């Protein structure tokens, strides 16, 4: 698998799984009815470094972004988002993207990474904790999950230095 910076032409290959994941409303605190135009502006924003995971056949099977979580004096704390095509889950794509983005964050001078709203039932919580993230707090019953009802949202943190 190759992980590289995304180009504008990658969006049509990201959108199908981005839409599928967000529309399922199980792991992202984004509007399930987000339009393609709004999704592209959100994910491919010029303020973000966007990456794609590409399989040997050239298919985009995952994507991630890296961006400052805060501005000004706290701009060295990163935020990131990750999506793996559900047809490729369980194949190490998420871990590879995570390790790549963590290395990129450190290389670009970030001293920490924060996730602001990780749905507590998201299977990726196990991945994040295995990569050294800690749960700083959980906002109880903050997310209306389609299968589990009201669940919490974790705020997760990891130092990079």
CSV table of C-alpha atoms in Angstrom, one decimal:
chain,number,residue,atom,x,y,z
A,1,UNK,CA,0.0,0.0,0.0
A,2,UNK,CA,1.2,3.5,-0.9
A,3,UNK,CA,0.4,6.5,1.2
A,4,UNK,CA,0.8,9.8,-0.5
A,5,UNK,CA,-0.5,13.4,-0.4
A,6,UNK,CA,-3.9,13.7,-2.0
A,7,UNK,CA,-4.4,15.7,-5.2
A,8,UNK,CA,-7.7,17.3,-6.3
A,9,UNK,CA,-8.3,14.4,-8.7
A,10,UNK,CA,-8.5,12.0,-5.7
A,11,UNK,CA,-11.7,13.4,-4.4
A,12,UNK,CA,-14.0,11.4,-6.8
A,13,UNK,CA,-12.4,8.2,-5.4
A,14,UNK,CA,-12.7,9.4,-1.7
A,15,UNK,CA,-16.3,10.6,-1.9
A,16,UNK,CA,-18.0,7.2,-2.3
A,17,UNK,CA,-16.6,5.8,1.0
A,18,UNK,CA,-16.6,9.2,2.7
A,19,UNK,CA,-20.4,9.4,2.0
A,20,UNK,CA,-21.0,5.8,3.0
A,21,UNK,CA,-19.2,6.3,6.3
A,22,UNK,CA,-20.8,9.6,7.2
A,23,UNK,CA,-24.3,8.6,6.0
A,24,UNK,CA,-24.1,5.5,8.3
A,25,UNK,CA,-23.8,8.0,11.3
A,26,UNK,CA,-21.9,5.4,13.4
A,27,UNK,CA,-18.4,7.0,13.7
A,28,UNK,CA,-18.4,10.6,12.7
A,29,UNK,CA,-20.2,13.6,14.3
A,30,UNK,CA,-20.9,15.1,10.9
A,31,UNK,CA,-24.3,15.5,9.3
A,32,UNK,CA,-25.2,12.3,7.6
A,33,UNK,CA,-26.9,14.3,4.8
A,34,UNK,CA,-23.7,16.3,4.0
A,35,UNK,CA,-23.7,17.1,0.3
A,36,UNK,CA,-20.7,16.1,-1.9
A,37,UNK,CA,-19.8,19.8,-2.3
A,38,UNK,CA,-19.8,20.4,1.4
A,39,UNK,CA,-18.0,17.2,2.1
A,40,UNK,CA,-15.2,18.1,-0.4
A,41,UNK,CA,-14.9,21.6,1.2
A,42,UNK,CA,-14.7,20.0,4.7
A,43,UNK,CA,-12.2,17.1,3.8
A,44,UNK,CA,-10.1,18.7,1.1
A,45,UNK,CA,-9.8,22.2,2.7
A,46,UNK,CA,-6.6,24.1,1.7
A,47,UNK,CA,-5.9,24.4,5.4
A,48,UNK,CA,-5.4,20.7,5.7
A,49,UNK,CA,-2.8,18.3,4.5
A,50,UNK,CA,-4.7,15.4,3.0
A,51,UNK,CA,-3.3,11.9,2.4
A,52,UNK,CA,-4.6,8.9,0.6
A,53,UNK,CA,-3.9,5.2,0.9
A,54,UNK,CA,-3.7,3.5,-2.5
A,55,UNK,CA,-3.7,-0.3,-3.0
A,56,UNK,CA,-1.4,-2.0,-5.5
A,57,UNK,CA,-4.1,-1.8,-8.2
A,58,UNK,CA,-4.3,2.0,-7.8
A,59,UNK,CA,-7.6,2.2,-5.9
A,60,UNK,CA,-7.9,4.8,-3.2
A,61,UNK,CA,-8.9,2.7,-0.1
A,62,UNK,CA,-8.5,5.3,2.7
A,63,UNK,CA,-7.8,8.9,3.4
A,64,UNK,CA,-6.7,11.1,6.2
A,65,UNK,CA,-6.2,14.8,6.9
A,66,UNK,CA,-3.9,16.7,9.2
A,67,UNK,CA,-4.6,20.2,10.4
A,68,UNK,CA,-4.0,22.5,13.4
A,69,UNK,CA,-6.7,21.9,16.1
A,70,UNK,CA,-6.3,25.5,17.4
A,71,UNK,CA,-5.0,28.8,16.1
A,72,UNK,CA,-2.3,31.2,17.3
A,73,UNK,CA,-0.2,30.2,20.3
A,74,UNK,CA,-1.8,26.7,20.4
A,75,UNK,CA,-1.4,26.0,16.6
A,76,UNK,CA,1.2,23.3,17.3
A,77,UNK,CA,-1.5,21.0,18.5
A,78,UNK,CA,-2.8,18.9,15.6
A,79,UNK,CA,-6.1,17.4,14.7
A,80,UNK,CA,-6.7,14.7,12.2
A,81,UNK,CA,-9.5,12.7,10.6
A,82,UNK,CA,-9.3,9.2,9.1
A,83,UNK,CA,-11.6,7.2,6.8
A,84,UNK,CA,-11.0,3.7,5.4
A,85,UNK,CA,-13.3,2.3,2.7
A,86,UNK,CA,-15.4,-0.2,4.7
A,87,UNK,CA,-14.7,-2.8,2.0
A,88,UNK,CA,-11.1,-2.7,3.2
A,89,UNK,CA,-11.5,-2.5,6.9
A,90,UNK,CA,-9.5,-4.9,9.0
A,91,UNK,CA,-6.6,-4.9,6.6
A,92,UNK,CA,-4.3,-2.5,8.4
A,93,UNK,CA,-5.2,0.5,6.3
A,94,UNK,CA,-6.3,2.6,9.3
A,95,UNK,CA,-3.2,1.8,11.3
A,96,UNK,CA,-0.9,2.6,8.3
A,97,UNK,CA,-2.7,5.9,7.8
A,98,UNK,CA,-2.5,6.7,11.5
A,99,UNK,CA,1.2,5.9,11.7
A,100,UNK,CA,1.9,8.0,8.6
A,101,UNK,CA,-0.1,11.0,9.8
A,102,UNK,CA,1.5,10.9,13.3
A,103,UNK,CA,4.9,10.9,11.7
A,104,UNK,CA,3.9,13.8,9.4
A,105,UNK,CA,2.5,15.7,12.3
A,106,UNK,CA,5.8,15.4,14.2
A,107,UNK,CA,7.8,16.3,11.1
A,108,UNK,CA,5.7,19.4,10.6
A,109,UNK,CA,6.4,20.6,14.2
A,110,UNK,CA,3.2,19.6,16.0
A,111,UNK,CA,3.8,18.7,19.6
A,112,UNK,CA,0.6,16.9,20.2
A,113,UNK,CA,-2.6,15.6,18.6
A,114,UNK,CA,-6.1,15.9,19.8
A,115,UNK,CA,-9.3,14.2,18.6
A,116,UNK,CA,-12.3,16.3,19.7
A,117,UNK,CA,-15.2,13.9,19.2
A,118,UNK,CA,-14.5,10.2,18.9
A,119,UNK,CA,-17.7,8.2,19.2
A,120,UNK,CA,-17.1,5.9,22.1
A,121,UNK,CA,-18.5,2.8,20.2
A,122,UNK,CA,-16.1,3.5,17.3
A,123,UNK,CA,-13.8,0.5,16.8
A,124,UNK,CA,-11.0,2.9,16.1
A,125,UNK,CA,-10.9,3.8,19.8
A,126,UNK,CA,-8.9,0.5,20.2
A,127,UNK,CA,-6.5,1.6,17.5
A,128,UNK,CA,-6.0,5.1,19.0
A,129,UNK,CA,-5.2,3.7,22.4
A,130,UNK,CA,-2.8,1.2,21.0
A,131,UNK,CA,-1.0,4.1,19.3
A,132,UNK,CA,-0.6,6.0,22.7
A,133,UNK,CA,-3.7,8.2,22.8
A,134,UNK,CA,-5.4,8.6,26.1
A,135,UNK,CA,-9.1,9.5,26.7
A,136,UNK,CA,-9.0,12.8,28.5
A,137,UNK,CA,-12.8,13.0,29.0
A,138,UNK,CA,-16.0,11.6,27.7
A,139,UNK,CA,-19.0,13.8,27.1
A,140,UNK,CA,-21.8,11.5,28.2
A,141,UNK,CA,-24.7,10.8,25.8
A,142,UNK,CA,-23.5,13.4,23.4
A,143,UNK,CA,-24.1,11.3,20.2
A,144,UNK,CA,-27.3,9.7,19.0
A,145,UNK,CA,-26.0,6.5,17.5
A,146,UNK,CA,-28.4,4.7,15.1
A,147,UNK,CA,-27.8,1.3,16.7
A,148,UNK,CA,-26.7,2.0,20.3
A,149,UNK,CA,-28.8,5.0,21.1
A,150,UNK,CA,-27.2,7.8,23.1
A,151,UNK,CA,-23.4,7.2,23.6
A,152,UNK,CA,-20.5,9.4,24.7
A,153,UNK,CA,-18.0,11.3,22.7
A,154,UNK,CA,-14.3,10.9,23.7
A,155,UNK,CA,-11.8,13.7,23.7
A,156,UNK,CA,-8.5,11.9,23.0
A,157,UNK,CA,-4.9,13.1,23.3
A,158,UNK,CA,-1.3,12.1,22.5
A,159,UNK,CA,2.0,14.0,22.9
A,160,UNK,CA,4.2,13.8,19.8
A,161,UNK,CA,7.5,14.9,21.3
